[in-house]
């Protein structure tokens, strides 16, 4: 019967959750997930965090440094990734299809999620700690509440290219403490591979692309004794090697905590 199998599934889940809180059986992480799209489904554990219908963290942020993950283009369909998915921040912005077939409440239909945060409980080779909304989206219609009650489930996933509405462009957020000698740039809403492995900056009138260093999450930084002068062009390299140049994307009167939307997007 559906109800007793649900109870059983949830009892197993509850046992696992309590095992986690008092010293989990450590499972080694799987190989890093890279920008390959071979359609093969891999196994993972899924949990969820935050509000039942929410985007995960209370402040709608996360370890990638994105804000407002409850709003477009993520719309709360986001997740923490364990080490081989989050990759110290390199996995920020990557996209996955996720689905589940057990328990009964699962629809087995893939939904797309974005990596915006990290989790490091070693409970499985791959572990997605999904927003309440994203976890519930793997359920059959009207069964999301029932699925969330399970807390932890087996899930299948595969890397997919990120697709955004046409008006979503690569966007730069200049982090708060930035000044002409220290610029920290958060890169977000990259389509295609979604995640970024290199960011270079070019000052107006210069021919030199200066490589930025990875700082944390999706934030890249440059420290320089010679004050930087805008406007800046920014070159973004995705994990699959695509290079996108946003000419003069950041104006000369840029402000710390300013958000600058480019007019370019990855494929
Ligand atoms: C996995 O990614 C992390 C973060 O980028 C890196 O430090 C580590 O070396 C990678 N592991 C492998 C096996 O490539
Ligand atoms: C990147 O980090 C290295 C090592 O700390 C440093 O020498 C270099 O100046 C940094 N580059 C930038 C662009 O800040």
PDB file of C-alpha atoms and ligand atoms in Angstrom:
ATOM      1  CA  UNK A   1       0.000   0.000   0.000  1.00  0.00           C
ATOM      2  CA  UNK A   2       1.168   3.467  -0.865  1.00  0.00           C
ATOM      3  CA  UNK A   3       0.816   4.823   2.646  1.00  0.00           C
ATOM      4  CA  UNK A   4       2.746   2.027   4.330  1.00  0.00           C
ATOM      5  CA  UNK A   5       5.497   2.113   1.726  1.00  0.00           C
ATOM      6  CA  UNK A   6       5.713   5.869   2.273  1.00  0.00           C
ATOM      7  CA  UNK A   7       6.020   5.278   6.019  1.00  0.00           C
ATOM      8  CA  UNK A   8       8.721   2.721   5.381  1.00  0.00           C
ATOM      9  CA  UNK A   9      10.604   5.022   3.007  1.00  0.00           C
ATOM     10  CA  UNK A  10      10.422   7.829   5.526  1.00  0.00           C
ATOM     11  CA  UNK A  11      11.479   5.579   8.405  1.00  0.00           C
ATOM     12  CA  UNK A  12      14.560   4.595   6.443  1.00  0.00           C
ATOM     13  CA  UNK A  13      15.156   8.244   5.694  1.00  0.00           C
ATOM     14  CA  UNK A  14      14.736   9.219   9.350  1.00  0.00           C
ATOM     15  CA  UNK A  15      17.201   6.528  10.407  1.00  0.00           C
ATOM     16  CA  UNK A  16      19.704   7.864   7.919  1.00  0.00           C
ATOM     17  CA  UNK A  17      19.182  11.445   9.036  1.00  0.00           C
ATOM     18  CA  UNK A  18      19.820  10.520  12.675  1.00  0.00           C
ATOM     19  CA  UNK A  19      22.861   8.470  11.622  1.00  0.00           C
ATOM     20  CA  UNK A  20      24.130  11.605   9.909  1.00  0.00           C
ATOM     21  CA  UNK A  21      23.767  13.788  12.966  1.00  0.00           C
ATOM     22  CA  UNK A  22      25.654  11.361  15.241  1.00  0.00           C
ATOM     23  CA  UNK A  23      28.615  10.514  13.051  1.00  0.00           C
ATOM     24  CA  UNK A  24      27.844   9.608   9.467  1.00  0.00           C
ATOM     25  CA  UNK A  25      29.321   6.681   7.618  1.00  0.00           C
ATOM     26  CA  UNK A  26      31.745   8.613   5.467  1.00  0.00           C
ATOM     27  CA  UNK A  27      31.375   8.014   1.750  1.00  0.00           C
ATOM     28  CA  UNK A  28      34.249   9.144  -0.461  1.00  0.00           C
ATOM     29  CA  UNK A  29      33.301  11.812  -3.022  1.00  0.00           C
ATOM     30  CA  UNK A  30      32.877  10.776  -6.655  1.00  0.00           C
ATOM     31  CA  UNK A  31      35.042  12.167  -9.445  1.00  0.00           C
ATOM     32  CA  UNK A  32      34.525  15.880 -10.162  1.00  0.00           C
ATOM     33  CA  UNK A  33      31.625  16.613 -12.465  1.00  0.00           C
ATOM     34  CA  UNK A  34      32.960  18.418 -15.545  1.00  0.00           C
ATOM     35  CA  UNK A  35      31.449  20.161 -18.556  1.00  0.00           C
ATOM     36  CA  UNK A  36      30.614  16.984 -20.433  1.00  0.00           C
ATOM     37  CA  UNK A  37      27.124  16.296 -21.612  1.00  0.00           C
ATOM     38  CA  UNK A  38      26.893  12.599 -22.330  1.00  0.00           C
ATOM     39  CA  UNK A  39      23.274  12.228 -21.207  1.00  0.00           C
ATOM     40  CA  UNK A  40      24.172   9.521 -18.706  1.00  0.00           C
ATOM     41  CA  UNK A  41      22.306   9.647 -15.393  1.00  0.00           C
ATOM     42  CA  UNK A  42      24.343   9.335 -12.192  1.00  0.00           C
ATOM     43  CA  UNK A  43      23.153   8.410  -8.715  1.00  0.00           C
ATOM     44  CA  UNK A  44      23.069  10.893  -5.836  1.00  0.00           C
ATOM     45  CA  UNK A  45      21.405  11.504  -2.502  1.00  0.00           C
ATOM     46  CA  UNK A  46      19.048  14.432  -2.277  1.00  0.00           C
ATOM     47  CA  UNK A  47      18.052  16.406   0.798  1.00  0.00           C
ATOM     48  CA  UNK A  48      16.503  19.852   1.075  1.00  0.00           C
ATOM     49  CA  UNK A  49      16.958  22.923   3.224  1.00  0.00           C
ATOM     50  CA  UNK A  50      15.290  26.210   4.087  1.00  0.00           C
ATOM     51  CA  UNK A  51      11.590  26.904   3.692  1.00  0.00           C
ATOM     52  CA  UNK A  52       9.381  24.194   2.171  1.00  0.00           C
ATOM     53  CA  UNK A  53       8.534  26.337  -0.861  1.00  0.00           C
ATOM     54  CA  UNK A  54      11.614  28.524  -0.664  1.00  0.00           C
ATOM     55  CA  UNK A  55      14.953  28.952  -2.427  1.00  0.00           C
ATOM     56  CA  UNK A  56      17.131  27.392   0.323  1.00  0.00           C
ATOM     57  CA  UNK A  57      19.088  29.804   2.502  1.00  0.00           C
ATOM     58  CA  UNK A  58      17.111  32.225   4.671  1.00  0.00           C
ATOM     59  CA  UNK A  59      18.768  35.243   3.032  1.00  0.00           C
ATOM     60  CA  UNK A  60      18.281  33.838  -0.493  1.00  0.00           C
ATOM     61  CA  UNK A  61      22.068  33.833  -0.967  1.00  0.00           C
ATOM     62  CA  UNK A  62      24.574  30.991  -0.636  1.00  0.00           C
ATOM     63  CA  UNK A  63      28.271  30.100  -0.897  1.00  0.00           C
ATOM     64  CA  UNK A  64      28.545  31.196  -4.538  1.00  0.00           C
ATOM     65  CA  UNK A  65      27.838  34.777  -3.483  1.00  0.00           C
ATOM     66  CA  UNK A  66      24.754  35.191  -5.669  1.00  0.00           C
ATOM     67  CA  UNK A  67      21.927  37.096  -4.062  1.00  0.00           C
ATOM     68  CA  UNK A  68      18.193  36.841  -4.646  1.00  0.00           C
ATOM     69  CA  UNK A  69      18.312  33.229  -5.786  1.00  0.00           C
ATOM     70  CA  UNK A  70      14.547  33.178  -5.232  1.00  0.00           C
ATOM     71  CA  UNK A  71      14.165  35.622  -8.129  1.00  0.00           C
ATOM     72  CA  UNK A  72      14.718  35.302 -11.903  1.00  0.00           C
ATOM     73  CA  UNK A  73      16.545  33.658 -13.478  1.00  0.00           C
ATOM     74  CA  UNK A  74      17.033  31.000 -10.757  1.00  0.00           C
ATOM     75  CA  UNK A  75      13.503  31.361  -9.355  1.00  0.00           C
ATOM     76  CA  UNK A  76      14.340  29.205  -6.354  1.00  0.00           C
ATOM     77  CA  UNK A  77      15.241  26.183  -8.501  1.00  0.00           C
ATOM     78  CA  UNK A  78      18.659  25.953  -6.944  1.00  0.00           C
ATOM     79  CA  UNK A  79      20.802  23.651  -4.869  1.00  0.00           C
ATOM     80  CA  UNK A  80      23.918  23.113  -2.825  1.00  0.00           C
ATOM     81  CA  UNK A  81      26.404  20.757  -4.404  1.00  0.00           C
ATOM     82  CA  UNK A  82      28.785  18.469  -2.535  1.00  0.00           C
ATOM     83  CA  UNK A  83      32.551  18.763  -3.229  1.00  0.00           C
ATOM     84  CA  UNK A  84      32.737  17.126  -6.691  1.00  0.00           C
ATOM     85  CA  UNK A  85      29.822  19.325  -7.834  1.00  0.00           C
ATOM     86  CA  UNK A  86      30.631  22.622  -6.059  1.00  0.00           C
ATOM     87  CA  UNK A  87      34.382  22.234  -6.719  1.00  0.00           C
ATOM     88  CA  UNK A  88      35.481  25.009  -4.353  1.00  0.00           C
ATOM     89  CA  UNK A  89      33.227  27.441  -6.168  1.00  0.00           C
ATOM     90  CA  UNK A  90      34.184  26.432  -9.695  1.00  0.00           C
ATOM     91  CA  UNK A  91      30.861  24.617  -9.999  1.00  0.00           C
ATOM     92  CA  UNK A  92      28.886  27.771  -9.188  1.00  0.00           C
ATOM     93  CA  UNK A  93      26.290  28.435 -11.866  1.00  0.00           C
ATOM     94  CA  UNK A  94      26.415  24.965 -13.419  1.00  0.00           C
ATOM     95  CA  UNK A  95      23.080  23.365 -14.275  1.00  0.00           C
ATOM     96  CA  UNK A  96      21.716  19.887 -13.744  1.00  0.00           C
ATOM     97  CA  UNK A  97      18.654  17.890 -14.500  1.00  0.00           C
ATOM     98  CA  UNK A  98      17.504  16.025 -11.414  1.00  0.00           C
ATOM     99  CA  UNK A  99      14.793  13.426 -10.931  1.00  0.00           C
ATOM    100  CA  UNK A 100      13.714  10.681  -8.555  1.00  0.00           C
ATOM    101  CA  UNK A 101      11.706   7.495  -8.951  1.00  0.00           C
ATOM    102  CA  UNK A 102      11.384   6.334  -5.341  1.00  0.00           C
ATOM    103  CA  UNK A 103       9.438   6.804  -3.113  1.00  0.00           C
ATOM    104  CA  UNK A 104       6.037   6.762  -4.779  1.00  0.00           C
ATOM    105  CA  UNK A 105       5.634  10.524  -4.603  1.00  0.00           C
ATOM    106  CA  UNK A 106       8.466  10.914  -7.146  1.00  0.00           C
ATOM    107  CA  UNK A 107       7.418  11.813 -10.685  1.00  0.00           C
ATOM    108  CA  UNK A 108      10.599  10.500 -12.396  1.00  0.00           C
ATOM    109  CA  UNK A 109      10.407  13.651 -14.567  1.00  0.00           C
ATOM    110  CA  UNK A 110      13.599  15.739 -14.787  1.00  0.00           C
ATOM    111  CA  UNK A 111      13.630  19.321 -13.543  1.00  0.00           C
ATOM    112  CA  UNK A 112      16.481  21.782 -14.028  1.00  0.00           C
ATOM    113  CA  UNK A 113      18.399  23.253 -11.117  1.00  0.00           C
ATOM    114  CA  UNK A 114      21.302  25.672 -10.667  1.00  0.00           C
ATOM    115  CA  UNK A 115      24.240  25.290  -8.277  1.00  0.00           C
ATOM    116  CA  UNK A 116      24.258  28.328  -5.986  1.00  0.00           C
ATOM    117  CA  UNK A 117      25.581  26.949  -2.691  1.00  0.00           C
ATOM    118  CA  UNK A 118      27.705  24.200  -1.149  1.00  0.00           C
ATOM    119  CA  UNK A 119      27.220  21.293   1.241  1.00  0.00           C
ATOM    120  CA  UNK A 120      29.900  19.033   2.617  1.00  0.00           C
ATOM    121  CA  UNK A 121      28.258  16.170   4.454  1.00  0.00           C
ATOM    122  CA  UNK A 122      29.979  13.088   2.993  1.00  0.00           C
ATOM    123  CA  UNK A 123      26.835  10.920   2.871  1.00  0.00           C
ATOM    124  CA  UNK A 124      27.173   9.881  -0.765  1.00  0.00           C
ATOM    125  CA  UNK A 125      29.539  10.149  -3.720  1.00  0.00           C
ATOM    126  CA  UNK A 126      27.269  12.968  -4.900  1.00  0.00           C
ATOM    127  CA  UNK A 127      24.838  14.886  -2.721  1.00  0.00           C
ATOM    128  CA  UNK A 128      22.480  17.674  -3.691  1.00  0.00           C
ATOM    129  CA  UNK A 129      20.980  19.692  -0.834  1.00  0.00           C
ATOM    130  CA  UNK A 130      18.148  21.241  -2.806  1.00  0.00           C
ATOM    131  CA  UNK A 131      15.927  24.200  -2.057  1.00  0.00           C
ATOM    132  CA  UNK A 132      12.554  23.141  -0.700  1.00  0.00           C
ATOM    133  CA  UNK A 133      11.036  24.275  -3.978  1.00  0.00           C
ATOM    134  CA  UNK A 134      13.438  22.264  -6.174  1.00  0.00           C
ATOM    135  CA  UNK A 135      13.130  19.125  -4.022  1.00  0.00           C
ATOM    136  CA  UNK A 136       9.333  19.345  -4.210  1.00  0.00           C
ATOM    137  CA  UNK A 137       9.513  19.846  -7.988  1.00  0.00           C
ATOM    138  CA  UNK A 138      10.717  16.235  -8.365  1.00  0.00           C
ATOM    139  CA  UNK A 139       7.351  15.032  -7.015  1.00  0.00           C
ATOM    140  CA  UNK A 140       4.184  14.062  -8.822  1.00  0.00           C
ATOM    141  CA  UNK A 141       1.639  16.847  -8.929  1.00  0.00           C
ATOM    142  CA  UNK A 142       0.234  17.511  -5.470  1.00  0.00           C
ATOM    143  CA  UNK A 143       2.732  15.136  -3.812  1.00  0.00           C
ATOM    144  CA  UNK A 144       5.518  17.625  -3.044  1.00  0.00           C
ATOM    145  CA  UNK A 145       4.632  17.866   0.636  1.00  0.00           C
ATOM    146  CA  UNK A 146       4.662  14.059   0.912  1.00  0.00           C
ATOM    147  CA  UNK A 147       8.077  13.889  -0.799  1.00  0.00           C
ATOM    148  CA  UNK A 148       9.610  16.587   1.420  1.00  0.00           C
ATOM    149  CA  UNK A 149       8.549  14.579   4.494  1.00  0.00           C
ATOM    150  CA  UNK A 150      11.050  11.913   3.439  1.00  0.00           C
ATOM    151  CA  UNK A 151      13.907  14.340   4.022  1.00  0.00           C
ATOM    152  CA  UNK A 152      16.479  12.256   2.165  1.00  0.00           C
ATOM    153  CA  UNK A 153      15.991  10.258  -1.007  1.00  0.00           C
ATOM    154  CA  UNK A 154      17.902   8.628  -3.856  1.00  0.00           C
ATOM    155  CA  UNK A 155      18.085  10.844  -6.890  1.00  0.00           C
ATOM    156  CA  UNK A 156      19.456  10.740 -10.430  1.00  0.00           C
ATOM    157  CA  UNK A 157      21.205  13.661 -12.081  1.00  0.00           C
ATOM    158  CA  UNK A 158      23.064  14.741 -15.190  1.00  0.00           C
ATOM    159  CA  UNK A 159      24.902  17.877 -16.210  1.00  0.00           C
ATOM    160  CA  UNK A 160      23.043  19.959 -18.785  1.00  0.00           C
ATOM    161  CA  UNK A 161      23.742  23.281 -20.475  1.00  0.00           C
ATOM    162  CA  UNK A 162      22.189  26.256 -18.731  1.00  0.00           C
ATOM    163  CA  UNK A 163      19.438  27.960 -20.708  1.00  0.00           C
ATOM    164  CA  UNK A 164      18.108  31.357 -19.785  1.00  0.00           C
ATOM    165  CA  UNK A 165      15.480  33.659 -21.277  1.00  0.00           C
ATOM    166  CA  UNK A 166      16.885  35.813 -24.117  1.00  0.00           C
ATOM    167  CA  UNK A 167      17.008  38.965 -21.977  1.00  0.00           C
ATOM    168  CA  UNK A 168      19.205  37.269 -19.348  1.00  0.00           C
ATOM    169  CA  UNK A 169      22.809  38.321 -20.015  1.00  0.00           C
ATOM    170  CA  UNK A 170      26.083  37.710 -18.205  1.00  0.00           C
ATOM    171  CA  UNK A 171      25.978  40.074 -15.230  1.00  0.00           C
ATOM    172  CA  UNK A 172      28.758  41.473 -13.053  1.00  0.00           C
ATOM    173  CA  UNK A 173      28.342  42.489  -9.445  1.00  0.00           C
ATOM    174  CA  UNK A 174      31.203  44.572  -8.086  1.00  0.00           C
ATOM    175  CA  UNK A 175      31.598  43.451  -4.510  1.00  0.00           C
ATOM    176  CA  UNK A 176      31.231  45.933  -1.641  1.00  0.00           C
ATOM    177  CA  UNK A 177      34.833  46.550  -0.538  1.00  0.00           C
ATOM    178  CA  UNK A 178      36.111  47.142  -4.090  1.00  0.00           C
ATOM    179  CA  UNK A 179      38.220  50.213  -4.902  1.00  0.00           C
ATOM    180  CA  UNK A 180      40.627  51.194  -7.724  1.00  0.00           C
ATOM    181  CA  UNK A 181      43.384  48.996  -6.190  1.00  0.00           C
ATOM    182  CA  UNK A 182      41.190  46.011  -5.394  1.00  0.00           C
ATOM    183  CA  UNK A 183      38.371  44.905  -7.592  1.00  0.00           C
ATOM    184  CA  UNK A 184      36.237  41.893  -6.740  1.00  0.00           C
ATOM    185  CA  UNK A 185      33.864  40.816  -9.450  1.00  0.00           C
ATOM    186  CA  UNK A 186      31.040  38.347  -9.060  1.00  0.00           C
ATOM    187  CA  UNK A 187      30.058  36.788 -12.394  1.00  0.00           C
ATOM    188  CA  UNK A 188      26.539  35.437 -12.734  1.00  0.00           C
ATOM    189  CA  UNK A 189      23.862  34.208 -15.128  1.00  0.00           C
ATOM    190  CA  UNK A 190      26.279  32.571 -17.574  1.00  0.00           C
ATOM    191  CA  UNK A 191      24.376  30.295 -19.980  1.00  0.00           C
ATOM    192  CA  UNK A 192      25.913  27.201 -21.612  1.00  0.00           C
ATOM    193  CA  UNK A 193      28.402  25.564 -19.252  1.00  0.00           C
ATOM    194  CA  UNK A 194      27.237  28.011 -16.584  1.00  0.00           C
ATOM    195  CA  UNK A 195      30.404  27.809 -14.543  1.00  0.00           C
ATOM    196  CA  UNK A 196      33.466  29.963 -14.963  1.00  0.00           C
ATOM    197  CA  UNK A 197      37.137  28.937 -14.878  1.00  0.00           C
ATOM    198  CA  UNK A 198      38.749  32.250 -15.839  1.00  0.00           C
ATOM    199  CA  UNK A 199      38.019  35.969 -15.801  1.00  0.00           C
ATOM    200  CA  UNK A 200      40.218  38.643 -17.421  1.00  0.00           C
ATOM    201  CA  UNK A 201      39.865  42.392 -17.290  1.00  0.00           C
ATOM    202  CA  UNK A 202      40.965  45.022 -19.788  1.00  0.00           C
ATOM    203  CA  UNK A 203      41.057  48.737 -19.160  1.00  0.00           C
ATOM    204  CA  UNK A 204      39.800  51.098 -21.847  1.00  0.00           C
ATOM    205  CA  UNK A 205      42.611  51.974 -24.236  1.00  0.00           C
ATOM    206  CA  UNK A 206      44.801  49.075 -23.090  1.00  0.00           C
ATOM    207  CA  UNK A 207      45.610  45.965 -25.080  1.00  0.00           C
ATOM    208  CA  UNK A 208      46.420  43.895 -22.014  1.00  0.00           C
ATOM    209  CA  UNK A 209      44.030  41.342 -20.586  1.00  0.00           C
ATOM    210  CA  UNK A 210      44.767  41.019 -16.864  1.00  0.00           C
ATOM    211  CA  UNK A 211      43.837  37.624 -15.405  1.00  0.00           C
ATOM    212  CA  UNK A 212      41.847  37.796 -12.173  1.00  0.00           C
ATOM    213  CA  UNK A 213      42.349  35.318  -9.340  1.00  0.00           C
ATOM    214  CA  UNK A 214      39.569  33.167  -8.018  1.00  0.00           C
ATOM    215  CA  UNK A 215      38.525  34.595  -4.665  1.00  0.00           C
ATOM    216  CA  UNK A 216      35.593  32.553  -3.371  1.00  0.00           C
ATOM    217  CA  UNK A 217      32.343  31.198  -4.820  1.00  0.00           C
ATOM    218  CA  UNK A 218      31.696  33.027  -8.090  1.00  0.00           C
ATOM    219  CA  UNK A 219      33.866  36.012  -7.071  1.00  0.00           C
ATOM    220  CA  UNK A 220      37.108  36.874  -8.934  1.00  0.00           C
ATOM    221  CA  UNK A 221      39.569  39.523  -7.750  1.00  0.00           C
ATOM    222  CA  UNK A 222      42.462  41.665  -8.834  1.00  0.00           C
ATOM    223  CA  UNK A 223      44.876  43.448  -6.486  1.00  0.00           C
ATOM    224  CA  UNK A 224      47.011  46.085  -8.096  1.00  0.00           C
ATOM    225  CA  UNK A 225      49.206  48.929  -6.833  1.00  0.00           C
ATOM    226  CA  UNK A 226      48.385  50.883 -10.003  1.00  0.00           C
ATOM    227  CA  UNK A 227      44.789  52.135  -9.727  1.00  0.00           C
ATOM    228  CA  UNK A 228      42.436  50.597 -12.271  1.00  0.00           C
ATOM    229  CA  UNK A 229      40.659  52.929 -14.637  1.00  0.00           C
ATOM    230  CA  UNK A 230      37.327  52.063 -16.278  1.00  0.00           C
ATOM    231  CA  UNK A 231      35.517  51.406 -18.414  1.00  0.00           C
ATOM    232  CA  UNK A 232      36.478  47.757 -18.233  1.00  0.00           C
ATOM    233  CA  UNK A 233      35.950  44.986 -20.710  1.00  0.00           C
ATOM    234  CA  UNK A 234      35.588  41.558 -19.152  1.00  0.00           C
ATOM    235  CA  UNK A 235      36.460  38.201 -20.712  1.00  0.00           C
ATOM    236  CA  UNK A 236      34.833  35.165 -19.162  1.00  0.00           C
ATOM    237  CA  UNK A 237      36.047  31.614 -19.848  1.00  0.00           C
ATOM    238  CA  UNK A 238      33.593  28.810 -19.110  1.00  0.00           C
ATOM    239  CA  UNK A 239      34.556  25.335 -17.953  1.00  0.00           C
ATOM    240  CA  UNK A 240      34.165  23.960 -21.478  1.00  0.00           C
ATOM    241  CA  UNK A 241      36.569  26.599 -22.843  1.00  0.00           C
ATOM    242  CA  UNK A 242      34.109  29.060 -24.364  1.00  0.00           C
ATOM    243  CA  UNK A 243      35.381  32.651 -24.140  1.00  0.00           C
ATOM    244  CA  UNK A 244      32.874  35.470 -24.017  1.00  0.00           C
ATOM    245  CA  UNK A 245      34.009  39.091 -24.231  1.00  0.00           C
ATOM    246  CA  UNK A 246      31.845  41.831 -22.780  1.00  0.00           C
ATOM    247  CA  UNK A 247      33.265  45.058 -24.214  1.00  0.00           C
ATOM    248  CA  UNK A 248      33.164  48.045 -21.858  1.00  0.00           C
ATOM    249  CA  UNK A 249      30.746  46.134 -19.640  1.00  0.00           C
ATOM    250  CA  UNK A 250      31.707  48.158 -16.572  1.00  0.00           C
ATOM    251  CA  UNK A 251      31.587  51.980 -16.905  1.00  0.00           C
ATOM    252  CA  UNK A 252      34.274  54.392 -15.694  1.00  0.00           C
ATOM    253  CA  UNK A 253      31.994  55.651 -12.912  1.00  0.00           C
ATOM    254  CA  UNK A 254      31.506  52.123 -11.515  1.00  0.00           C
ATOM    255  CA  UNK A 255      30.482  51.825  -7.885  1.00  0.00           C
ATOM    256  CA  UNK A 256      31.249  49.213  -5.254  1.00  0.00           C
ATOM    257  CA  UNK A 257      28.113  47.069  -4.837  1.00  0.00           C
ATOM    258  CA  UNK A 258      27.016  48.068  -8.350  1.00  0.00           C
ATOM    259  CA  UNK A 259      25.429  45.553 -10.695  1.00  0.00           C
ATOM    260  CA  UNK A 260      26.359  45.756 -14.389  1.00  0.00           C
ATOM    261  CA  UNK A 261      24.461  43.717 -16.923  1.00  0.00           C
ATOM    262  CA  UNK A 262      26.403  43.035 -20.132  1.00  0.00           C
ATOM    263  CA  UNK A 263      24.848  42.553 -23.560  1.00  0.00           C
ATOM    264  CA  UNK A 264      26.529  39.185 -24.166  1.00  0.00           C
ATOM    265  CA  UNK A 265      25.729  35.605 -23.319  1.00  0.00           C
ATOM    266  CA  UNK A 266      27.376  32.186 -23.658  1.00  0.00           C
ATOM    267  CA  UNK A 267      25.992  29.564 -26.044  1.00  0.00           C
TER     268      UNK A 267
HETATM  269  C1  LIG B   1      38.082  18.664  -8.116  1.00  0.00           C
HETATM  270  O1  LIG B   1      37.853  20.049  -8.050  1.00  0.00           O
HETATM  271  C2  LIG B   1      38.568  20.706  -7.001  1.00  0.00           C
HETATM  272  C3  LIG B   1      38.150  22.161  -7.008  1.00  0.00           C
HETATM  273  O2  LIG B   1      38.410  22.778  -8.229  1.00  0.00           O
HETATM  274  C4  LIG B   1      40.058  20.543  -7.208  1.00  0.00           C
HETATM  275  O3  LIG B   1      40.753  21.156  -6.145  1.00  0.00           O
HETATM  276  C5  LIG B   1      40.384  19.080  -7.277  1.00  0.00           C
HETATM  277  O4  LIG B   1      41.748  18.935  -7.579  1.00  0.00           O
HETATM  278  C6  LIG B   1      39.547  18.395  -8.352  1.00  0.00           C
HETATM  279  N1  LIG B   1      39.790  16.976  -8.310  1.00  0.00           N
HETATM  280  C7  LIG B   1      40.156  16.301  -9.389  1.00  0.00           C
HETATM  281  C8  LIG B   1      40.362  14.859  -9.178  1.00  0.00           C
HETATM  282  O5  LIG B   1      40.328  16.842 -10.482  1.00  0.00           O
HETATM  283  C1  LIG B   2      46.950  36.501  -8.019  1.00  0.00           C
HETATM  284  O1  LIG B   2      47.563  35.859  -6.934  1.00  0.00           O
HETATM  285  C2  LIG B   2      48.985  35.817  -7.026  1.00  0.00           C
HETATM  286  C3  LIG B   2      49.501  34.983  -5.880  1.00  0.00           C
HETATM  287  O2  LIG B   2      48.957  35.418  -4.663  1.00  0.00           O
HETATM  288  C4  LIG B   2      49.544  37.228  -7.027  1.00  0.00           C
HETATM  289  O3  LIG B   2      50.938  37.195  -7.171  1.00  0.00           O
HETATM  290  C5  LIG B   2      48.934  38.003  -8.201  1.00  0.00           C
HETATM  291  O4  LIG B   2      49.340  39.344  -8.164  1.00  0.00           O
HETATM  292  C6  LIG B   2      47.407  37.931  -8.119  1.00  0.00           C
HETATM  293  N1  LIG B   2      46.849  38.521  -9.308  1.00  0.00           N
HETATM  294  C7  LIG B   2      45.956  39.495  -9.271  1.00  0.00           C
HETATM  295  C8  LIG B   2      45.381  39.874 -10.594  1.00  0.00           C
HETATM  296  O5  LIG B   2      45.571  40.047  -8.250  1.00  0.00           O
END
